[in-house]
Structure formats: structure tokens, C-alpha cells
Amino acid sequence: MTNAWTIEDSEDLYGVKKWGAGYFSIGENGNIQVAPNHRMPEITIDMAEVIEEMKAEGIQFPAVIRFHDILRSQVEILNETFLETIETAGYEGKYVGVYPIKVNQMREVVEEILDAGEPYNYGLEAGSKPELMAVMAYNDNPNALTILNGYKDEDYLTMALLGRHLQRKMIVVVEKFSELEMLVRLAKKFKVDPMIGLRSKMMVRSTGKWSSSSGDRAKFGLSIAEIVNAIEYLKENDMLHCAKLLHFHIGSQLSDIRKIKEAVTEGARLYAKLVQMGVPLEYLDIGGGLGIDYDGSSTTTDSSRNYSTEEYVADVVYGVKQICDLEGVNHPNIVSESGRAITAHHSLVVTNVVGEVSLTGTKFDISAEEGEHVLLSNMRELVTAQEMHPQERYNDAAAYKQSAYEAFKLGILSIIDMAKIDTMYWQILSDIHNALDDETRQIQELDDLEDSLASQYLANFSIFQSAADTWAIGQLLPIIPLHRLNEKPEVRCSIADITCDSDGKIGKYIESNQISENIPMHKLRKGEEYTIGMFLTGAYQDVMGDMHNLFGRLTEVHIFSHDDEPGDFYIEEIVPGHSAEKVLETMQYNTDYMAKVVKKSIDREIRKGNLAPREGVRWTDFYERCLAGTTYLR
Ligand SMILES: *Cc1c(COP(=O)(O)O)cnc(C)c1O
């Protein structure tokens, strides 16, 4: 039976190619394969080999794996798509994109993106003061832009003016009128011309989780009246020549291409009208929002997008061109701030399943005893009543179970009786579910049995640390086994983490093009590790984690592809995760003190003769070793 399962069946089930964007696929050997370089698809890396090498290096699960080649590929694809489209369209402006570092601020990520983007003068975007401090140090390409968004104080604006002194193309995007007044005052004080951008509050309403980023009630941006006032204000202060850019951002993960078209039309029209008023704008910044097809459905659901990158770029380039041609205005240089689209694919979390919580798997002797209560014998009859209509059998089982609980509360049934009732009940349900056919599956209540019977696989990680959005906003992230994909997955289960929080579980899975509450995985084998991967965690998830249950950051493994290496890859760097000590210290604990207190208690027991001295020393060492060690399960 198991032999009949093929990797194509796994592909149909898990949809790897659909969300994998050419980077991930299932190999003939049933392992996940990674082709991280879009220019060299023949270089493929077997995830099982990566994990083997990690083991050899002594790395424990969970760990983040970063494929730097995927980051580079995404930067190249976006820039080249713009270059090619601009060429074909006869568009007269340039594309000068920036990467918004809030999406993943890891230094190694930012460095890799800048390096891959250098030939295209790809720049950076900052949205806060600390981010500005980082981009100031890292983006020193005089031809690349630095875009400054977010609310600003004097220090933030002064830092931007320092950037101008250093000949950087640093553009301050004004989100609020008062920022403009502050900027004008500081520019006069420090005697340097700022480059000014104006962020427009857009009328188009995007859909999805971030729809409040646009419209009248948006938190950021200037209304049309405020923009006109800003122009007047700059004129009065003899600084109109500093107005260089018009900015908009209607939200992240835009799922519907029509909203993008509408926004481009609105933004380009506003740009053209401002230029006609004599504002010397050179750049139109279309913000972020380029989506990721997390669920692989190519639809307008929140976790997908109904367009390709080519389509997005074409709609932007041709859209701006058409309006500017109609209005008789020069084509602006186009800026975009794609973050999610650049980083989502490059990292994943790998971990292992450390246990199973199953309602049907409990072994308990249910054999009859003389003089047992009639509820038990009734329930036992149902266990073998395969000929009964499933609905009737289910109703009876549920009724007996309810009565049994009542009887237990009244002291009529014993605890052993209840254990038998419970065991039989789940056996019956599981039996009913296994025997459902096309007709009986139509009965909703019986079809729903699938969810109540599903096991929980306990995975060694914290959702709050590694996939905050799956919990906070119901984001879907593909989560699948990394091996055995040539075997039939026979256990329906959901994935729960090791935090002490009932919310610590994944509630959405991709199953055969649909969203399910649980998913088939393989039977766990004794003595064999079952490794799973949570994919597309490179945007936001990587850097959003919290300290829930004090788990802290994961160990990271940075991988480069190389065709001279065995397995076509090498581990370039290992960044150790947070130790227990480190996360405790962020919560103001003094771990030296803690170790001392524990040692004292151990010493006291030694003095009392309750512990052998040698044993006591071992316990002291053990406590200290755990402080220095991993927060996750070993
Ligand atoms: C968050 C943000 C972005 C990045 O958006 P993505 O959807 O990740 O591309 C770009 N610009 C601004 C102003 C943002 O706030």
C-alpha cells in the first residue's frame, strides 16, 4: 500500500512548487530540495544533507536556516524585471529601489541585499531612528537612495542632514506637516539642502490585513490640502527645489492586482499635477506591498496574491507612463520599497517532532468485568457494531459518554470505568471515521470527526518566537516534513509548540490547494528523528519574535551554494542562539546570584547528609550548564 505513494502525491498534498517560487521542490528521494540560485537552477541542495552537516557541527534544533543565494536571487529578479520592462516600454525614467530594513534587520541580511543590489544602485529604507543609524553606516553607495519614513524627531532629522553632508541621496519623507516645519528650521541651522519627499494619504483602499494603511483615517501621510500647503510653505522658505519625491504605501501583502493598478493611477496623477504646479519632483515612490503567495493558491486570499512579479512591474511602469504621457510630464524615476517579496523565501525554521498527543492512541485494557455497569457493556457493544449506520452509532456513543460522566460525578462509576469509557469512545469514533464513504461523508457532523480525531505533533520551537504572525494575524506559513515525502503520510495531525500556552499551535495548513485545520504527516518511528520545516519566515517573522516562556532567538545557519562543494553547499556561518542565561538576563535576573543560591541549597543538603558531596557537585554543575545552554529541548 505504502509503495503506491509517490512524490507527485506529496506535491499535490503540500503544494511545495506552488509556494516554493522555483526555490523549493520534492526530490526523487523524498527529501526537500533547494535550488537557491535563480541563474543556476541545476545547483540543488538536499535538505537532508544540510541537516546532517548541522548535526556534525553539533547544532541542535530548532534552528533558522538562511539561504543567502535566495536573497540575492530575489534582489536580482526584482531589479532586472524593472530594467527589462522599462526598456521594452520605452520608459524614460529609471528604477531605483530600496529595501525597507524593518522587514528583516539582521545585519547579514542587509549586507547581502546591498551587495547583490550594488549593480542596480539598490538602496535602503529606514522607518525609525535606530534603523536610520544602521542604514547610515551600511548604505554608502552615493548613487543609491536612502528613504526615511516613519515619525521623526529633531535627532532623526538632524541625522538625515548629516547624511546630506556626506553626499548621500537621503530623502526625508514627510509624514506629518509639523515634520516639514522642523526640517526647514534644521536645514537652515545646519546650512544644508535636504531632499524632501511627501507622503500622500491615498484614497484607494487596499484590501487584506493592512487595509488601514490607506484612506482618510490612515496613520501616515498628508491629505491633498496638506500637500498643497506644504508646497506653499516650501516656496515661502525658498526651498521648493528640495521637493524631490512623492511617496505612497497602501499596505503590505497586497493580494489584488486591481488595487495596485488603482493606486498607481492615483499616485501618478497626483505626481503629474504637482509637477505641472512647478514642483521639481524626480521620483515617484510606490511603497511596498508586493505580495507573497504563501498558500500557493494565486488568489486574493490574505495569504496569497493574484498576480506575478512581472505583472506587478508592468502595471507600475506602463501605468505611470500612460498618465505622465497624457499629462505631458516627464517620466519619474520609480522607487519601490519591497521588503516581504525580497526576504520571505530565504529563511526557514527547521525543527523536530518531540512527541505526539493523541486521543485515540492511548492503550488501556477495556475487557469486561463481572457485574460491570450497563453503560460499560452498552459502550462495548458499539465498539464492534460496524454494521450500524454511522450517524446512529456516533449518537449512541456520545450519549453513553455523557451519561457516564454524569454517573462518575455522582460516584456511581469508578475512575477505572471512566478510563475504559474514554478509550472505547475514541476507538468507536476513529472506527466510524475510517469507514466513512462518499455518502456518509456528506453528514457534516461525521465529516468533522477528522478534526476531533487529529493528533497533535509537538514540535521543538516556539510559535511566538519564530512565527508570530501565525498567532497574531492568522498568517499562513507552509509547514511540512523535510523527508519521507515518498511515503504516505498516515497520521492526521496539527503542530503544537513547546510553550505553555494553548495558543501555541499552528491552526492553518495548506492541504491539496485548500486551507485545513490539520494536515497528514508521517507516523513517528522509534529512534528516528522526524524533521519538519516552517517555510517563508524571512519577512517579519525572523525579527518579530518575543520572549514568551523565555525561549529566545534560535541558532542560525547561513548557507551558500557552491558547485565545487560536496552537496553543492557550505555552511558559511553559525550564529549561536540565546542561552537560558541571556534570556533570563533580559528580564533582569542575575544568573550568578541564581547559581549561588542553588549551590547554597545543595551544600546545605550535603551538610545534612542527604546528598553525597560528589553528587552535590554534579548537581551544581548541571544547573550551571543548563544556564549556559539552550532554552529549547535538547
Ligand atoms: C512596511 C513598509 C514597507 C514594506 O512593505 P512590504 O509589504 O513588506 O513590501 C514599505 N514601505 C513602508 C512605508 C512600510 O511601512
XYZ file of C-alpha atoms and ligand atoms in Angstrom:
649
model
C 0.000 0.000 0.000
C 2.646 2.475 1.129
C 4.587 1.793 -2.071
C 1.855 3.305 -4.184
C 2.541 6.770 -2.747
C 4.731 8.922 -4.974
C 6.437 12.282 -4.614
C 3.802 13.635 -7.004
C 1.167 12.734 -4.418
C 3.153 14.673 -1.827
C 3.390 17.604 -4.218
C -0.406 17.557 -4.703
C -0.876 17.434 -0.947
C 1.654 20.021 0.247
C 1.858 22.270 -2.856
C 5.600 22.833 -2.488
C 6.118 24.069 -6.043
C 3.191 26.466 -5.802
C 4.575 28.451 -2.864
C 8.208 27.499 -3.481
C 8.661 30.057 -6.286
C 11.194 27.830 -8.051
C 13.396 27.543 -4.942
C 11.832 24.527 -3.232
C 10.755 21.151 -4.580
C 10.479 17.492 -3.631
C 13.353 15.270 -4.763
C 13.097 11.704 -6.097
C 14.487 10.511 -2.752
C 11.587 12.103 -0.890
C 13.658 14.932 0.597
C 13.042 18.646 0.136
C 15.444 20.113 -2.414
C 16.514 23.737 -2.619
C 17.649 25.463 -5.814
C 18.713 28.767 -4.284
C 20.240 30.499 -7.289
C 17.758 31.513 -9.993
C 20.567 31.795 -12.537
C 21.817 28.273 -11.847
C 18.777 26.071 -11.272
C 20.966 22.993 -11.775
C 22.585 23.594 -8.384
C 20.305 21.864 -5.901
C 20.823 21.279 -2.217
C 19.304 18.322 -0.404
C 17.846 19.444 2.931
C 18.714 16.082 4.484
C 22.397 16.739 3.731
C 22.174 20.199 5.247
C 20.686 18.725 8.399
C 23.351 16.025 8.525
C 26.067 18.655 8.321
C 24.378 20.731 11.001
C 24.340 17.673 13.238
C 28.022 17.113 12.559
C 28.627 20.685 13.689
C 26.733 19.960 16.892
C 23.843 22.282 16.080
C 20.604 21.470 17.832
C 17.023 22.062 16.769
C 15.287 24.364 16.351
C 17.429 26.398 14.002
C 16.923 29.058 11.371
C 18.466 28.246 8.015
C 19.217 31.168 5.722
C 19.882 30.696 2.046
C 21.828 33.775 1.053
C 21.587 32.876 -2.628
C 17.796 33.173 -2.413
C 18.118 36.706 -1.041
C 20.463 37.613 -3.893
C 18.175 35.993 -6.434
C 15.156 37.935 -5.215
C 17.065 41.239 -5.404
C 18.227 40.404 -8.936
C 14.812 39.278 -10.128
C 13.050 42.434 -8.913
C 15.661 44.809 -10.324
C 16.020 43.017 -13.626
C 12.291 42.785 -14.120
C 12.064 46.566 -13.719
C 15.047 47.158 -16.042
C 13.652 44.901 -18.761
C 10.143 46.313 -18.536
C 11.439 49.890 -18.615
C 13.444 49.024 -21.728
C 10.542 47.377 -23.561
C 8.069 50.084 -22.585
C 10.338 52.879 -23.770
C 10.009 54.362 -20.310
C 12.300 57.327 -19.819
C 12.858 57.192 -16.044
C 14.986 54.737 -14.060
C 14.173 52.211 -11.372
C 15.939 52.842 -8.073
C 14.515 50.505 -5.462
C 15.168 50.402 -1.733
C 14.936 47.598 0.799
C 12.956 48.515 3.952
C 15.072 47.061 6.720
C 12.192 46.724 9.202
C 11.188 43.562 7.330
C 14.401 41.843 8.432
C 17.066 43.961 10.082
C 19.634 41.187 10.579
C 22.969 42.674 9.609
C 23.911 39.696 7.429
C 20.611 40.021 5.550
C 21.040 43.754 4.954
C 24.663 43.310 3.846
C 23.774 40.556 1.398
C 20.935 42.597 -0.116
C 23.160 45.659 -0.532
C 25.883 43.572 -2.104
C 23.553 41.865 -4.563
C 21.867 45.191 -5.317
C 25.001 47.203 -5.929
C 24.992 46.868 -9.735
C 21.464 48.300 -9.687
C 22.140 51.042 -7.107
C 19.641 49.377 -4.847
C 19.285 51.325 -1.586
C 17.744 51.075 1.865
C 14.698 52.408 3.667
C 14.516 53.210 7.383
C 11.401 53.789 9.431
C 12.824 54.754 12.816
C 15.853 56.386 14.406
C 17.780 53.196 15.179
C 17.100 51.963 11.654
C 18.415 55.254 10.284
C 21.570 54.798 12.339
C 22.030 51.381 10.744
C 21.392 52.465 7.145
C 23.672 55.482 7.645
C 26.551 53.128 8.324
C 25.707 50.489 5.735
C 24.384 52.265 2.654
C 27.380 54.253 1.457
C 26.705 53.909 -2.266
C 26.419 57.562 -3.406
C 24.143 56.537 -6.275
C 21.690 54.557 -4.170
C 18.778 56.119 -2.339
C 18.132 56.115 1.372
C 14.448 56.687 2.041
C 13.438 57.840 5.507
C 9.898 57.093 6.599
C 8.126 56.945 9.944
C 7.567 59.635 12.544
C 10.580 61.822 13.145
C 12.038 63.951 15.912
C 14.878 66.502 15.798
C 17.608 63.899 16.138
C 16.162 61.823 13.317
C 16.002 64.850 11.000
C 19.440 66.104 12.049
C 20.897 62.693 11.271
C 19.338 62.889 7.796
C 21.025 66.264 7.278
C 24.343 64.723 8.320
C 23.707 62.244 5.531
C 23.383 65.150 3.086
C 26.727 66.496 4.277
C 28.139 63.044 3.439
C 26.742 63.336 -0.126
C 24.181 60.574 0.422
C 20.941 60.566 -1.525
C 18.947 60.638 1.679
C 15.302 61.543 1.189
C 13.217 62.565 4.186
C 9.631 61.580 3.541
C 7.322 63.944 5.380
C 4.521 62.026 7.087
C 3.113 64.949 9.066
C 3.075 68.685 8.393
C 4.923 69.528 11.625
C 7.888 67.440 10.426
C 8.251 69.776 7.476
C 8.444 72.826 9.724
C 11.072 71.156 11.883
C 13.052 70.054 8.836
C 13.060 73.528 7.267
C 14.257 75.056 10.550
C 17.060 72.487 10.974
C 18.143 72.721 7.335
C 18.664 76.461 7.774
C 20.536 75.889 11.023
C 22.918 73.322 9.533
C 23.107 75.065 6.156
C 22.404 72.068 4.001
C 19.656 71.312 1.486
C 17.573 68.283 2.417
C 15.978 66.055 -0.214
C 12.295 66.062 0.624
C 9.629 63.507 -0.093
C 5.923 63.962 0.545
C 3.836 61.007 1.591
C 0.317 61.097 0.287
C -2.640 59.647 2.112
C -4.234 57.640 -0.670
C -7.901 57.487 -1.478
C -7.712 53.940 -2.837
C -8.477 51.393 -0.138
C -6.400 48.268 -0.245
C -7.877 45.001 0.942
C -6.472 42.454 3.371
C -4.833 42.708 6.764
C -3.224 46.095 6.151
C -6.127 47.964 4.561
C -5.977 50.707 7.220
C -2.654 51.881 5.727
C -4.653 53.938 3.231
C -7.787 56.062 3.216
C -8.727 59.213 5.160
C -8.069 57.620 8.540
C -4.586 56.345 7.652
C -1.990 56.955 10.342
C 0.658 58.247 7.952
C 0.700 60.771 5.156
C -0.597 64.159 4.077
C -4.031 64.896 2.665
C -4.201 66.692 -0.683
C -4.841 70.005 1.108
C -1.783 69.427 3.312
C 0.359 68.615 0.283
C -0.657 71.890 -1.389
C 0.080 73.742 1.870
C 3.460 72.010 2.088
C 4.341 73.227 -1.409
C 3.374 76.782 -0.448
C 5.400 76.514 2.754
C 8.484 75.327 0.870
C 8.064 78.174 -1.640
C 7.846 80.746 1.162
C 11.049 79.375 2.635
C 12.788 79.309 -0.709
C 13.153 75.515 -0.541
C 10.799 74.272 -3.234
C 13.828 72.970 -5.154
C 14.299 70.412 -2.333
C 10.980 68.646 -3.062
C 12.121 65.571 -4.949
C 9.788 62.698 -4.309
C 6.143 61.750 -3.985
C 5.511 58.707 -1.813
C 2.627 56.372 -1.135
C 2.253 52.992 0.524
C -1.209 51.470 0.646
C -0.379 48.402 2.749
C 1.615 45.192 2.879
C 0.824 41.860 1.186
C -1.457 43.387 -1.465
C -3.387 40.408 -2.722
C -5.364 42.014 -5.530
C -3.597 43.485 -8.571
C -6.550 45.776 -9.257
C -5.859 47.748 -6.067
C -2.252 48.175 -7.168
C -3.346 49.497 -10.560
C -5.726 51.932 -8.870
C -3.037 53.164 -6.502
C -0.551 53.653 -9.340
C -3.113 55.641 -11.304
C -3.920 57.830 -8.316
C -0.260 58.322 -7.385
C 0.885 59.070 -10.942
C -1.928 61.551 -11.457
C -1.014 63.380 -8.267
C 2.652 63.356 -9.307
C 1.832 64.865 -12.702
C -0.412 67.574 -11.236
C 2.293 68.590 -8.752
C 4.925 68.781 -11.497
C 2.531 70.932 -13.513
C 2.297 73.255 -10.485
C 6.056 73.748 -10.727
C 7.207 71.261 -8.065
C 10.549 69.838 -9.321
C 9.766 66.200 -8.414
C 12.049 63.497 -9.833
C 10.932 60.345 -8.051
C 7.658 58.508 -7.610
C 7.860 56.058 -4.675
C 5.179 53.374 -4.821
C 5.972 51.921 -1.369
C 5.916 48.201 -0.555
C 3.092 45.716 -0.738
C 4.343 43.315 -3.405
C 2.824 40.105 -2.088
C 3.935 36.545 -1.477
C 1.866 33.518 -2.421
C 2.144 31.805 0.973
C -0.663 29.339 0.318
C 0.178 28.787 -3.341
C -3.398 29.472 -4.464
C -2.740 32.520 -6.730
C -5.916 34.109 -5.409
C -6.900 37.233 -3.481
C -6.997 35.457 -0.106
C -4.981 37.227 2.604
C -2.112 34.753 2.284
C -1.839 34.869 -1.487
C -1.671 37.195 -4.500
C -3.429 37.034 -7.840
C -0.512 38.328 -9.912
C 3.141 37.663 -10.757
C 6.108 39.959 -10.170
C 6.241 40.593 -13.948
C 2.619 41.680 -13.926
C 3.165 43.944 -10.926
C 6.151 45.639 -12.545
C 4.380 46.012 -15.900
C 1.331 47.571 -14.260
C 3.543 50.066 -12.449
C 5.738 51.020 -15.409
C 3.010 51.182 -18.067
C 0.567 52.765 -15.626
C 2.886 55.640 -14.701
C 3.952 56.094 -18.327
C 0.416 56.378 -19.619
C -0.645 59.030 -17.105
C 2.534 61.088 -17.469
C 2.239 60.973 -21.280
C -1.377 62.126 -21.081
C -0.451 64.936 -18.696
C 2.634 65.908 -20.728
C 5.017 65.389 -17.826
C 8.451 63.689 -17.827
C 8.526 60.085 -16.629
C 9.683 59.973 -12.998
C 12.304 57.619 -11.641
C 10.379 54.832 -9.973
C 11.192 53.832 -6.394
C 9.659 50.803 -4.707
C 10.093 49.568 -1.144
C 9.505 45.835 -1.388
C 10.505 44.049 1.774
C 8.394 40.935 2.076
C 8.965 39.988 -1.557
C 12.743 40.234 -1.161
C 13.145 38.299 2.080
C 10.255 35.877 2.692
C 11.689 32.877 0.834
C 15.263 32.992 2.056
C 14.824 31.568 5.534
C 13.050 28.698 7.199
C 12.845 27.223 10.662
C 13.779 23.567 10.964
C 12.922 21.514 13.967
C 11.969 18.044 15.059
C 8.808 16.479 16.404
C 9.448 15.540 20.020
C 6.183 13.826 20.829
C 2.605 13.105 19.966
C -0.578 13.898 21.837
C -3.252 11.548 20.618
C -6.785 10.842 21.799
C -7.025 7.545 20.002
C -3.572 6.204 20.713
C -3.987 5.559 24.459
C -3.642 1.884 25.329
C -5.987 0.736 28.075
C -7.427 -2.656 28.858
C -11.155 -2.390 28.132
C -12.117 -6.013 28.779
C -15.398 -6.714 30.540
C -15.594 -7.433 34.248
C -18.292 -9.295 36.002
C -21.039 -7.076 37.348
C -19.867 -4.015 35.473
C -22.230 -1.100 34.957
C -24.595 -1.339 32.000
C -23.128 1.845 30.491
C -19.855 -0.003 30.001
C -21.435 -3.025 28.353
C -23.544 -0.765 26.140
C -20.465 1.135 25.023
C -18.575 -2.127 24.434
C -21.306 -3.338 22.090
C -20.797 -0.222 19.989
C -17.101 -0.977 19.630
C -17.864 -3.903 17.350
C -21.122 -2.599 15.855
C -19.676 -1.975 12.381
C -22.986 -2.782 10.692
C -24.776 0.131 12.403
C -25.437 3.356 10.500
C -22.509 5.621 11.383
C -24.729 8.504 12.449
C -26.671 6.309 14.871
C -23.510 4.709 16.205
C -21.981 8.132 16.759
C -25.094 9.461 18.521
C -25.227 6.454 20.829
C -21.533 6.683 21.706
C -21.872 10.381 22.508
C -24.947 9.745 24.670
C -23.291 6.909 26.632
C -20.228 9.010 27.210
C -22.335 11.896 28.514
C -24.268 9.584 30.844
C -21.027 8.016 32.042
C -19.689 11.438 33.045
C -22.889 12.161 34.958
C -22.573 8.796 36.693
C -18.929 9.463 37.564
C -19.833 12.785 39.127
C -22.426 11.042 41.287
C -19.880 8.460 42.390
C -21.531 5.582 40.514
C -18.699 4.863 38.065
C -15.097 4.362 39.184
C -12.049 6.018 37.732
C -11.120 2.739 36.004
C -14.624 2.590 34.488
C -14.157 6.114 33.136
C -10.797 5.237 31.618
C -12.469 2.348 29.790
C -15.374 4.527 28.608
C -12.970 7.126 27.263
C -10.813 4.564 25.477
C -13.803 2.839 23.891
C -15.369 6.145 22.864
C -12.331 7.253 20.884
C -11.949 3.800 19.353
C -15.529 3.955 18.114
C -15.139 7.458 16.672
C -11.953 6.517 14.935
C -13.623 3.411 13.522
C -16.616 5.441 12.288
C -14.322 7.940 10.652
C -12.225 5.298 8.900
C -15.338 3.674 7.452
C -16.919 6.824 6.011
C -17.773 6.627 2.326
C -18.759 9.306 -0.190
C -22.327 9.260 1.017
C -21.835 9.284 4.779
C -19.102 11.901 4.444
C -21.875 14.306 3.426
C -23.066 14.309 7.031
C -21.260 17.347 8.396
C -21.012 16.067 11.955
C -19.280 12.900 10.791
C -17.009 14.698 8.371
C -15.936 16.970 11.239
C -14.702 13.916 13.159
C -11.468 14.370 11.255
C -10.661 17.451 13.326
C -11.543 15.940 16.688
C -9.557 12.790 15.962
C -6.420 14.548 14.743
C -3.274 14.035 16.785
C -1.046 16.831 17.888
C 2.611 16.636 16.979
C 4.720 18.534 19.474
C 7.446 20.435 17.700
C 10.523 21.785 19.448
C 10.048 25.506 18.870
C 8.007 28.497 19.986
C 5.445 29.951 17.634
C 5.721 33.277 19.453
C 9.432 33.383 18.711
C 9.523 32.028 15.179
C 6.152 32.646 13.573
C 4.495 35.465 15.485
C 2.123 36.341 12.648
C 0.549 32.894 12.529
C -0.671 33.650 16.023
C -1.225 37.410 15.830
C -2.949 37.852 12.478
C -3.650 34.321 11.264
C -0.837 34.410 8.712
C -0.398 31.123 6.905
C 3.115 29.696 6.591
C 3.776 26.380 4.847
C 4.857 23.729 7.346
C 5.839 20.314 6.008
C 8.126 17.344 6.648
C 11.599 17.689 5.135
C 11.955 13.995 4.331
C 9.940 10.767 3.767
C 7.916 12.559 1.078
C 7.940 9.349 -0.952
C 5.946 7.669 1.815
C 2.281 8.035 2.512
C 1.617 10.378 5.450
C -0.875 8.399 7.515
C -1.431 10.497 10.610
C -3.722 13.482 10.586
C -2.293 15.988 12.989
C -1.777 19.576 13.911
C 1.508 21.047 15.079
C 1.775 22.389 18.609
C 4.826 24.081 20.078
C 6.521 23.541 23.428
C 5.368 26.765 25.085
C 2.923 26.528 27.979
C 0.338 28.417 26.004
C -2.718 26.857 24.427
C -2.390 29.392 21.618
C 0.992 27.878 20.818
C -0.171 25.856 17.865
C -0.482 26.209 14.144
C -4.115 26.474 13.107
C -3.861 26.630 9.319
C -2.275 24.291 6.827
C -2.168 24.007 3.093
C -3.715 20.733 2.040
C -4.410 19.939 -1.601
C -4.999 23.598 -2.562
C -7.172 24.247 0.446
C -6.733 25.565 3.944
C -7.154 22.864 6.591
C -7.086 22.867 10.362
C -4.764 19.869 10.379
C -2.616 18.006 7.950
C -1.432 14.476 7.182
C 2.102 13.755 8.398
C 4.091 10.539 8.715
C 3.952 8.069 11.589
C 6.736 8.744 14.057
C 9.307 5.966 14.209
C 11.117 4.966 17.367
C 14.728 6.080 17.389
C 14.365 8.094 14.197
C 14.110 11.852 14.055
C 11.173 13.404 12.215
C 12.213 16.806 10.923
C 9.824 19.456 9.731
C 10.344 22.858 8.163
C 8.346 26.023 8.511
C 8.957 27.938 5.311
C 8.832 31.554 4.118
C 9.761 33.000 7.515
C 12.275 35.512 6.127
C 9.934 38.524 6.148
C 8.897 39.925 9.528
C 8.742 36.537 11.383
C 12.531 36.306 11.658
C 12.812 39.509 13.638
C 9.470 39.816 15.396
C 9.812 37.035 17.938
C 9.031 37.713 21.554
C 10.274 36.282 24.830
C 7.173 34.232 25.608
C 8.244 31.481 28.006
C 11.804 32.808 27.656
C 12.804 30.796 24.620
C 14.811 33.492 22.859
C 16.461 33.606 19.463
C 17.248 30.441 17.553
C 20.615 29.252 16.397
C 21.170 30.321 12.799
C 22.941 28.581 9.971
C 23.936 30.603 6.913
C 24.245 28.609 3.741
C 25.861 29.483 0.438
C 25.542 27.352 -2.652
C 28.717 26.319 -4.401
C 29.012 23.692 -7.105
C 32.557 22.655 -6.093
C 31.413 21.599 -2.636
C 30.014 18.155 -1.878
C 26.242 18.582 -1.820
C 26.638 21.918 -3.671
C 26.684 23.998 -0.486
C 28.734 25.073 2.506
C 27.849 26.446 5.907
C 29.397 29.887 5.923
C 28.479 30.900 9.438
C 26.794 29.633 12.568
C 25.230 32.219 14.852
C 24.503 30.665 18.245
C 21.007 31.178 19.650
C 20.293 32.788 23.002
C 21.306 30.834 26.065
C 18.959 30.463 29.028
C 21.278 32.856 30.876
C 20.921 35.507 28.213
C 17.133 35.481 28.041
C 16.872 35.497 31.835
C 19.169 38.492 31.995
C 16.962 40.445 29.578
C 14.248 40.004 32.211
C 16.574 41.479 34.872
C 17.590 38.219 36.527
C 21.087 37.956 37.922
C 22.123 34.463 36.922
C 25.313 34.490 39.017
C 23.152 35.114 42.036
C 20.730 32.374 40.994
C 23.572 29.875 40.632
C 24.887 30.864 44.047
C 21.505 30.387 45.722
C 21.016 26.967 44.177
C 24.567 25.951 45.148
C 23.910 27.035 48.736
C 20.794 24.877 48.947
C 22.712 21.915 47.556
C 25.557 22.483 50.057
C 23.049 22.561 52.891
C 21.703 19.152 51.869
C 25.264 17.830 51.695
C 25.945 19.046 55.223
C 22.762 17.403 56.442
C 23.942 14.179 54.837
C 21.031 13.974 52.365
C 23.329 14.241 49.330
C 26.786 12.733 48.795
C 29.366 15.512 48.229
C 30.283 14.200 44.778
C 26.629 14.029 43.815
C 26.131 17.569 45.080
C 28.933 18.869 42.890
C 27.380 17.157 39.889
C 24.019 18.829 40.547
C 25.697 22.225 40.919
C 27.499 21.729 37.599
C 24.292 20.587 35.970
C 22.427 23.745 36.983
C 25.231 25.954 35.702
C 25.491 24.025 32.455
C 21.751 24.454 31.838
C 22.056 28.208 32.415
C 24.705 28.432 29.731
C 22.833 26.085 27.408
C 19.908 26.199 25.016
C 16.423 27.293 26.037
C 14.820 24.741 23.708
C 14.546 20.998 24.239
C 17.757 19.094 23.740
C 6.384 48.127 5.896
C 6.622 49.080 4.819
C 7.164 48.649 3.604
C 7.424 47.201 3.275
O 6.264 46.601 2.831
P 6.279 45.124 2.185
O 4.851 44.833 2.026
O 6.984 44.248 3.142
O 6.987 45.199 0.900
C 7.445 49.601 2.653
N 7.204 50.912 2.882
C 6.669 51.362 4.031
C 6.416 52.800 4.222
C 6.353 50.464 5.045
O 5.803 50.894 6.173
